[in-house]
mmCIF file of C-alpha atoms in Angstrom:
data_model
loop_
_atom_site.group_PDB
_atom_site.id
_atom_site.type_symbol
_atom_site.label_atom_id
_atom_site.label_comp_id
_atom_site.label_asym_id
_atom_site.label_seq_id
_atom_site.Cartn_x
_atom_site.Cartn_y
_atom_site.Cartn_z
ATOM 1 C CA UNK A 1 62.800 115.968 20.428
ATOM 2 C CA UNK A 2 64.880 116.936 17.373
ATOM 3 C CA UNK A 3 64.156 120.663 18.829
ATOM 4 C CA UNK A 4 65.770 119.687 22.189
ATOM 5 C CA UNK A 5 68.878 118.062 20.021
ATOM 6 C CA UNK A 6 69.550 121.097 18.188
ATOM 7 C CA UNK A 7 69.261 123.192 21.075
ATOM 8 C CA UNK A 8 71.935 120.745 22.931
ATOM 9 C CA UNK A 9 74.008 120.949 19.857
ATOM 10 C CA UNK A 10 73.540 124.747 19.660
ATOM 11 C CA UNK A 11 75.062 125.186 23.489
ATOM 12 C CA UNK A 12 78.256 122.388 22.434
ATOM 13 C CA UNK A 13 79.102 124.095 19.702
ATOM 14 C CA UNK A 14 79.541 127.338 21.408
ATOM 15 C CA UNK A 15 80.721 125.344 24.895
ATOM 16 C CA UNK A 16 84.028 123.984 23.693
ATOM 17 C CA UNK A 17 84.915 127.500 22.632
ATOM 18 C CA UNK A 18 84.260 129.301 25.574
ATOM 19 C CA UNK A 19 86.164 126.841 27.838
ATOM 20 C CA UNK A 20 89.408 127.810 25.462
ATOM 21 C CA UNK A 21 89.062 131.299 26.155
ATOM 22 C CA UNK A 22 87.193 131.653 29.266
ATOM 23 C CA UNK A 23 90.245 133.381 31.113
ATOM 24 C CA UNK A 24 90.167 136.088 28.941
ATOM 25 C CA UNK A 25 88.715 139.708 30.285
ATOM 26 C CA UNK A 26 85.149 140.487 28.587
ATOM 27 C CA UNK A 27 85.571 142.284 25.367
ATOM 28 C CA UNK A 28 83.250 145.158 25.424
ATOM 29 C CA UNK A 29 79.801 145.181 24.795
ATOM 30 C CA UNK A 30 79.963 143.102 21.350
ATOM 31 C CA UNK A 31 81.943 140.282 23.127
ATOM 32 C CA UNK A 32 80.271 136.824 21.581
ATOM 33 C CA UNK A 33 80.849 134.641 24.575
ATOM 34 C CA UNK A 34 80.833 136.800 27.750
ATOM 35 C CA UNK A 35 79.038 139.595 29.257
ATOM 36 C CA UNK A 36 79.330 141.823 32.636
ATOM 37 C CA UNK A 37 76.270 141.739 35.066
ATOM 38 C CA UNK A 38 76.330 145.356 37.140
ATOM 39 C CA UNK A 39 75.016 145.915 40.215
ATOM 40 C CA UNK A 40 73.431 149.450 39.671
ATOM 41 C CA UNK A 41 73.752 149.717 43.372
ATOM 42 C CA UNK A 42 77.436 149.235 43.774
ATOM 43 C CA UNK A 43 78.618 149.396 40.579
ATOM 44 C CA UNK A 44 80.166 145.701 41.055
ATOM 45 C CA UNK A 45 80.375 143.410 37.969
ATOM 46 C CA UNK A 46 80.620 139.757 37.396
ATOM 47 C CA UNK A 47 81.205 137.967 34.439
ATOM 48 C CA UNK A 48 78.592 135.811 33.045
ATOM 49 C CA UNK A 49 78.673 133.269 29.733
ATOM 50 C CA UNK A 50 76.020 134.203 26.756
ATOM 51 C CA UNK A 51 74.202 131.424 25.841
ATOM 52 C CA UNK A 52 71.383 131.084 22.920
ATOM 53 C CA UNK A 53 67.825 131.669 24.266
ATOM 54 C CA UNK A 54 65.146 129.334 23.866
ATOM 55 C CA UNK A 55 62.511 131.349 21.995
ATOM 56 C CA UNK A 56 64.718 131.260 18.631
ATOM 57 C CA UNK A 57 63.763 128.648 16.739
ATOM 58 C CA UNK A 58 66.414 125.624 15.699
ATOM 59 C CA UNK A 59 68.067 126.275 12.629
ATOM 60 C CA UNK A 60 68.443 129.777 13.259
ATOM 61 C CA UNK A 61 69.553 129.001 16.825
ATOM 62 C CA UNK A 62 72.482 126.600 15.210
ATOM 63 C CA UNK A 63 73.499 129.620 12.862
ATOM 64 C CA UNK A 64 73.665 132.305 15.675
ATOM 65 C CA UNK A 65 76.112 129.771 17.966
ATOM 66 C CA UNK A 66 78.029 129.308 14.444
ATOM 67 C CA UNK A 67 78.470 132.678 13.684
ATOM 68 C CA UNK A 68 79.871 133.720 17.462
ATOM 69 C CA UNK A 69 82.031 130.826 16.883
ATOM 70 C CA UNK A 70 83.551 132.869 13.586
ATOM 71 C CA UNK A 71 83.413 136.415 15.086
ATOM 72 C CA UNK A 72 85.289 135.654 18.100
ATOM 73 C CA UNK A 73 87.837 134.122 16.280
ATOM 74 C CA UNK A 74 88.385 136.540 13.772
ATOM 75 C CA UNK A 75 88.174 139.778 16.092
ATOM 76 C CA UNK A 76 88.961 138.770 19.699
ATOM 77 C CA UNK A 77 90.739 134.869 19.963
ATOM 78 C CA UNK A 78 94.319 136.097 19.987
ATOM 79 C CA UNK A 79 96.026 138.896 22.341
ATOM 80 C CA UNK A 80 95.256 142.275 23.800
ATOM 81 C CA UNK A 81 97.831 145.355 23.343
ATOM 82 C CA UNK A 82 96.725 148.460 24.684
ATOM 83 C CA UNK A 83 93.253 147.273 25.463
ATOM 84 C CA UNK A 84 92.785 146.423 22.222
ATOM 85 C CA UNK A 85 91.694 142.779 21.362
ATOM 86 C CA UNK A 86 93.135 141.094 18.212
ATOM 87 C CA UNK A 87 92.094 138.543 16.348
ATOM 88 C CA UNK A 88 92.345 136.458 13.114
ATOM 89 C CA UNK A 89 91.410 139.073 11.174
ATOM 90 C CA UNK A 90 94.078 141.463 12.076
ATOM 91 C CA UNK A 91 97.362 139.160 11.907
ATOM 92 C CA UNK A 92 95.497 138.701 7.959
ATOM 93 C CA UNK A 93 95.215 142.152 7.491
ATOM 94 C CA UNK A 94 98.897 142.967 7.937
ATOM 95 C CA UNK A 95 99.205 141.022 4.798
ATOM 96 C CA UNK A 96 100.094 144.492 2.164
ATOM 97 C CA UNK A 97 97.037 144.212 -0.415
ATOM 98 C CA UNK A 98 96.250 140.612 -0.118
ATOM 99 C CA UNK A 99 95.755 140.859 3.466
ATOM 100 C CA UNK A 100 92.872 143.575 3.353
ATOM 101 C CA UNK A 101 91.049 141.213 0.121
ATOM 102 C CA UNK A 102 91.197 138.414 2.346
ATOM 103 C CA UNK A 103 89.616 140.185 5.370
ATOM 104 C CA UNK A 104 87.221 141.706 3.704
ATOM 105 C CA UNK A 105 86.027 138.525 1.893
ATOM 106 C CA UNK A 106 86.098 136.835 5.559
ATOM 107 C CA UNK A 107 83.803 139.528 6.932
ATOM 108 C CA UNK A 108 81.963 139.048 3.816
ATOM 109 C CA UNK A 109 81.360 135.709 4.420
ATOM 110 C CA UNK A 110 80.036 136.048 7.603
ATOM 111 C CA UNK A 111 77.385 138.514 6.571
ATOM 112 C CA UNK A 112 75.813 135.747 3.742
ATOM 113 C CA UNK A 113 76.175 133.124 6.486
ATOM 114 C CA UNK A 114 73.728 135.645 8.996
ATOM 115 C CA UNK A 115 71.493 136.219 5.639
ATOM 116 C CA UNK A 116 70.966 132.299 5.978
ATOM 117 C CA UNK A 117 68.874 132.962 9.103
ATOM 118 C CA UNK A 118 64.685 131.811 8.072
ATOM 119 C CA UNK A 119 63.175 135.153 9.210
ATOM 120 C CA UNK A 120 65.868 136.965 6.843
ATOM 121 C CA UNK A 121 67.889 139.723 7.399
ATOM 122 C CA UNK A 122 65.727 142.323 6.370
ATOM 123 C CA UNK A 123 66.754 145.862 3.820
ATOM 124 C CA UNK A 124 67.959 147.420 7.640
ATOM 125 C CA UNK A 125 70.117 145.083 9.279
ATOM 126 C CA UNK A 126 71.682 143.782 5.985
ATOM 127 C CA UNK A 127 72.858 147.644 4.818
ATOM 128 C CA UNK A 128 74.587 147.964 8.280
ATOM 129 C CA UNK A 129 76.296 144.660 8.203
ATOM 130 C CA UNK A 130 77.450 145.635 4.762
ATOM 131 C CA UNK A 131 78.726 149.236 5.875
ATOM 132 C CA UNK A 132 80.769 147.532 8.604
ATOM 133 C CA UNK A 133 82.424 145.423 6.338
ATOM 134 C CA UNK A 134 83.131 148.961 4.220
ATOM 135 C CA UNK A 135 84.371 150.893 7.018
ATOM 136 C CA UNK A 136 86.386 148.203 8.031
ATOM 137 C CA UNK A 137 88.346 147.703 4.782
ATOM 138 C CA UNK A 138 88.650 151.418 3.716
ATOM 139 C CA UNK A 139 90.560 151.771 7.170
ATOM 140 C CA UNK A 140 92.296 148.993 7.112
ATOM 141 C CA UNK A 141 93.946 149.990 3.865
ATOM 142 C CA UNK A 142 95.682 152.701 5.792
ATOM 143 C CA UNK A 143 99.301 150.900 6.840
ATOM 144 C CA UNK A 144 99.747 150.335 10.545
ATOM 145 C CA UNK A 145 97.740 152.791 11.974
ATOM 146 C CA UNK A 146 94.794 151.476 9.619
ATOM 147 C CA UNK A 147 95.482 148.175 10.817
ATOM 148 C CA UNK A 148 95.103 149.020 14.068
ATOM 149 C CA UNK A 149 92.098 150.944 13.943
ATOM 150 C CA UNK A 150 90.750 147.864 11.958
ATOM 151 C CA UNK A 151 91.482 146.060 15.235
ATOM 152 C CA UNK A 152 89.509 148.470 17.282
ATOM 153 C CA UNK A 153 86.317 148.345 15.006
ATOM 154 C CA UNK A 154 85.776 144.777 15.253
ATOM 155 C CA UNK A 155 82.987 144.339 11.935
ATOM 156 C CA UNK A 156 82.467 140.800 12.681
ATOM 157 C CA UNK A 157 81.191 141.119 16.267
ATOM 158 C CA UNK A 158 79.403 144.092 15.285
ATOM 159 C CA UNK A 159 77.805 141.938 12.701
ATOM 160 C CA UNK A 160 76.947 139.523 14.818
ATOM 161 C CA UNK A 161 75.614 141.909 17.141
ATOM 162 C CA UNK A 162 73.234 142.902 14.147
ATOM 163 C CA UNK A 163 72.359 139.852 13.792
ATOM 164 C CA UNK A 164 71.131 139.118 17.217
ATOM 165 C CA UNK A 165 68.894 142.278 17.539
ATOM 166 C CA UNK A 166 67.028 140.831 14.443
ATOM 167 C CA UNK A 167 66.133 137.514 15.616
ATOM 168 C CA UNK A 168 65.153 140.093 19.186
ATOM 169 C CA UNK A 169 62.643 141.883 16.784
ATOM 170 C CA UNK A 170 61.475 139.179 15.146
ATOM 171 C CA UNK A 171 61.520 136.297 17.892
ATOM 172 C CA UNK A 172 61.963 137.306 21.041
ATOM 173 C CA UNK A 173 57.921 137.202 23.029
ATOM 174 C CA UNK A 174 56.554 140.139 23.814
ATOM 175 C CA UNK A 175 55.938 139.204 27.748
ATOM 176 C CA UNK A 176 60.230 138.859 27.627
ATOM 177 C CA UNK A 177 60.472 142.360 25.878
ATOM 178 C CA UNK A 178 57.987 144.292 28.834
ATOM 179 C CA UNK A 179 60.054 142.770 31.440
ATOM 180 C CA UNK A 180 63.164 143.783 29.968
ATOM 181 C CA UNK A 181 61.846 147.332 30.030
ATOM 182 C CA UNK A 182 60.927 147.475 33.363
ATOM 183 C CA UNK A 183 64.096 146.271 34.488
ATOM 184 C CA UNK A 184 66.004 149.090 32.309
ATOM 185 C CA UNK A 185 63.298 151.865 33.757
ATOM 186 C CA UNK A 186 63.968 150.304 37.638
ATOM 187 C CA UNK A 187 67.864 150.161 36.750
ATOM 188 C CA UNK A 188 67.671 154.718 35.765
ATOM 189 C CA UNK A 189 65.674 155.365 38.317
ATOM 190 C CA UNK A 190 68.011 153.861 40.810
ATOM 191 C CA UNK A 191 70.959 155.567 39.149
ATOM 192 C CA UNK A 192 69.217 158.816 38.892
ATOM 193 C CA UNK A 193 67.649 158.939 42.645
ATOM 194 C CA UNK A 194 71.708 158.192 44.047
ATOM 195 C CA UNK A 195 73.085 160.633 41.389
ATOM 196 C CA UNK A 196 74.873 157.702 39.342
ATOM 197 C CA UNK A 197 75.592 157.891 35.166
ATOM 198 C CA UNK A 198 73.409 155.001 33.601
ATOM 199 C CA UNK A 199 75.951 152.421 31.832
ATOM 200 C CA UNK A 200 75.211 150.688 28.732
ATOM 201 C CA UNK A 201 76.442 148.109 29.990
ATOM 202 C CA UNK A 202 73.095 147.256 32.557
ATOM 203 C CA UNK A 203 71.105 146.841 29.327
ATOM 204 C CA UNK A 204 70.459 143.081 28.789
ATOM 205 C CA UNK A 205 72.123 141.425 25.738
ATOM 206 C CA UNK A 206 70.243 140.806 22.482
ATOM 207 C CA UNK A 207 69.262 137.166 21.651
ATOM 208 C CA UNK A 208 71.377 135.858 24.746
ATOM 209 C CA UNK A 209 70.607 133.892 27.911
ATOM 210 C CA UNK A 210 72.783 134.815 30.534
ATOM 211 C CA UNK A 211 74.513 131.687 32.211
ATOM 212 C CA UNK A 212 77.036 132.130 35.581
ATOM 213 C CA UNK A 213 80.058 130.017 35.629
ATOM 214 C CA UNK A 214 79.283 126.851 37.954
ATOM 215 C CA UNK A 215 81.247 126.180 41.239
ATOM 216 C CA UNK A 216 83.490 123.753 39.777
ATOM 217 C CA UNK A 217 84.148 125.900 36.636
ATOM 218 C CA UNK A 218 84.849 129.498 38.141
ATOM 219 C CA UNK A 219 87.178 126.978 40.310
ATOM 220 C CA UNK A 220 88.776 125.661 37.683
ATOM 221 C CA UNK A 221 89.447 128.448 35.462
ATOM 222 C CA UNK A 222 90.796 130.375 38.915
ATOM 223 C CA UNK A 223 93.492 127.336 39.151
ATOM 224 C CA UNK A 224 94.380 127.589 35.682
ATOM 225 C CA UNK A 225 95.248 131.285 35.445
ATOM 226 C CA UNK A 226 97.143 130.983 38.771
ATOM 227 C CA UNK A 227 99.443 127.995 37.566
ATOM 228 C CA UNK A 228 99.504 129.603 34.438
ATOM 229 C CA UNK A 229 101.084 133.066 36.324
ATOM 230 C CA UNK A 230 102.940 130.776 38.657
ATOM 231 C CA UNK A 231 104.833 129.495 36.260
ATOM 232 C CA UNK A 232 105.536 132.729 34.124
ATOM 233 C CA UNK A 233 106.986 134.130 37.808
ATOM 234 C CA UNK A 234 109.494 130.967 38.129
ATOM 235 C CA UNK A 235 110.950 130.882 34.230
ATOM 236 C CA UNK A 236 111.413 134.824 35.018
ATOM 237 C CA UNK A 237 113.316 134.391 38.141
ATOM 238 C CA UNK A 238 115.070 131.279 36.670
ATOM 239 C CA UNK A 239 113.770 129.167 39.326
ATOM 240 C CA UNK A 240 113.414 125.524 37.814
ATOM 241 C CA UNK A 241 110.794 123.119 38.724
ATOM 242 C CA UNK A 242 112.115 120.662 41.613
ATOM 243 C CA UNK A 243 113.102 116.930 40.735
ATOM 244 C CA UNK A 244 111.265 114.182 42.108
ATOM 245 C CA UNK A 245 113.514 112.374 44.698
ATOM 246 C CA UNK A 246 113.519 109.026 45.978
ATOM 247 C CA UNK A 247 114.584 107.571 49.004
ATOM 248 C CA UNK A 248 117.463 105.051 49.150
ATOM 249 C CA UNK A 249 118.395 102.528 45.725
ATOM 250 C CA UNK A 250 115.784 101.223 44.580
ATOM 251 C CA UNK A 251 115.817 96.919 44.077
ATOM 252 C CA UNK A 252 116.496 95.730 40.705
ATOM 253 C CA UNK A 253 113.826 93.883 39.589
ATOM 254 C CA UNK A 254 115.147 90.609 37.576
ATOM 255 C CA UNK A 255 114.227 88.595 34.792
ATOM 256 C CA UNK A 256 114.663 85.006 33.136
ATOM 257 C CA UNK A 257 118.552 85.564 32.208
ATOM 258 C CA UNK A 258 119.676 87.827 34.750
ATOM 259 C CA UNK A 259 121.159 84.592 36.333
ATOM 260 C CA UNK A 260 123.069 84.216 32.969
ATOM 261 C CA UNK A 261 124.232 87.777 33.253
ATOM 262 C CA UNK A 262 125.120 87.770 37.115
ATOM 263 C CA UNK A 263 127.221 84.069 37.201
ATOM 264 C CA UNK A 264 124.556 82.821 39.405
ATOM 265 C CA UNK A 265 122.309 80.354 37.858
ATOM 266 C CA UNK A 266 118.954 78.942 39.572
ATOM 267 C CA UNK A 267 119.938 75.246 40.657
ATOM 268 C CA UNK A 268 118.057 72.689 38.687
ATOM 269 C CA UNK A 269 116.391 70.492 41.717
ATOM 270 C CA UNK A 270 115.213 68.004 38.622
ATOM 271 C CA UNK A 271 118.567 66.759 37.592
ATOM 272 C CA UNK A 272 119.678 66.639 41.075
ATOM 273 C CA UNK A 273 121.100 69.659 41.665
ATOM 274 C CA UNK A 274 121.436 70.902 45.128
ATOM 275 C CA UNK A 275 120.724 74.247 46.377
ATOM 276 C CA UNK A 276 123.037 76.748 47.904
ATOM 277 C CA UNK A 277 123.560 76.394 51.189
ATOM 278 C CA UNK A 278 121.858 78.918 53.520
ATOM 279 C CA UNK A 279 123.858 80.476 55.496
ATOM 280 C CA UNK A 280 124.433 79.782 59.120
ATOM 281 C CA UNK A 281 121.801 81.476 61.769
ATOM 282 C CA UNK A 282 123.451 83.632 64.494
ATOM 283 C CA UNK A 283 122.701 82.406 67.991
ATOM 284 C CA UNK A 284 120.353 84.475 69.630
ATOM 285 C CA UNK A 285 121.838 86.400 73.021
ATOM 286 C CA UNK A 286 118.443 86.441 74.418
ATOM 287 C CA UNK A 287 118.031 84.636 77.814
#
């Protein structure tokens, strides 16, 4: 039961993230949240949501979700210039001197946070992480154009990406890993028999179920990106949003003293007071 929980608290945690920044485009092959699913055929893609796979036990299950949560913010949340996503990470970087410290002990963190994982990062996988985090502050010590390329690198996903082909080795059955194989050997030999390139993209994601968006979400997130571009086309063309109109005044509606305020007070039928005459009705001209 507390397995289930976890698992449940795993897929919330990385939930209410994706549903902020589910109208964004997938971010390459590292993306934390979302993935494209080819059709080796047609060359057609969809986008799908990455979710945490069952075979990874809790704790490091909960980690994993956490540390998608972090990379996506600090390498991909914010904009896109040039097809280049930005983050976090690289609004802190512009910082002169302070900035690059600050990203570096960021990326830093995230790497001791990944070591937390029960089955450990191993001598491999912990070297790379750390060489990311290297590469990515030597470059971004170069002004502008180092901040840029800082952008581009992304050591936080790629971290994370690290990360997730070590709980593969160590958790992932064996039964899962065949099947995958198969499907990558059926997926070339399809490409190579109608003289198509093989795309990394067709190979299946590390540590990651692959869940589509549900009717009512793909829906959804379609209506929100239109309004969202609807409105962007009105403010640039000045056009304002129309007024509600009514039809005709509208009664007052009265309280205790309004017959204070108007002159005309209620008669008092206790103390004898009679009420206004009605007035007279009209004979009617109907025969």
């Amino acid at each position: 039961m507390a397995g289930v929980l976890v698992k449940l608290a795993a897929k919330k945690v990385m939930g209410k993230e994706m549903a902020k920044y589910q109208d964004k485009k997938v971010g390459g092959k590292t993306d934390p949240y979302f993935t494209k699913v080819v059709d080796p055929r047609t060359g057609k893609e969809k986008k799908m949501k990455k979710q945490v796979p069952d075979y990874i036990p809790d704790h490091d299950a909960l980690i994993l979700a956490k540390m998608r949560n972090r990379s996506y913010k600090l390498d991909m949340c914010l904009f896109e210039i040039a097809g280049i996503r930005f983050g976090w990470s690289s609004v802190i970087g512009l910082v002169p001197a302070f900035g690059d410290a600050a990203d570096a002990a960021l990326a830093l963190l995230l790497v001791w946070r990944c070591s937390r994982i029960e089955c450990g990062l191993g001598p491999t996988a912990l070297v790379s992480m750390l060489i990311n985090v290297l590469l990515d502050f030597v470059v971004g010590l170069v002004p502008l154009l180092g901040d840029l390329a800082d952008a581009a690198f992304k050591a936080n996903t790629k971290n994370v990406r690290v990360l997730e082909k070590r709980l593969d080795e160590v958790y992932k059955p064996k039964g899962l890993k065949s099947k995958d194989e198969e499907r990558m050997k059926r997926i070339k030999e399809e490409r190579r028999r109608t003289g198509m390139r093989f795309e990394e993209e067709y190979e299946a994601p590390p540590a990651t179920v692959i869940e589509d968006f549900s009717d009512d979400e793909e829906y959804e997130r379609r209506k929100f990106v239109q309004e969202g571009r609807d409105a962007d086309r009105r403010a640039a063309a000045g056009v304002k949003e129309p007024e509600r109109s009514y039809g005709g005044e509208q009664p007052k509606r009265g309280s205790w003293y309004d017959g204070f305020r108007s002159g005309n007070r209620q008669a008092d039928l206790e103390r004898g007071e009679a009420p206004p005459p009605k007035p007279a009705r009209q004979p009617s001209n109907r025969v």
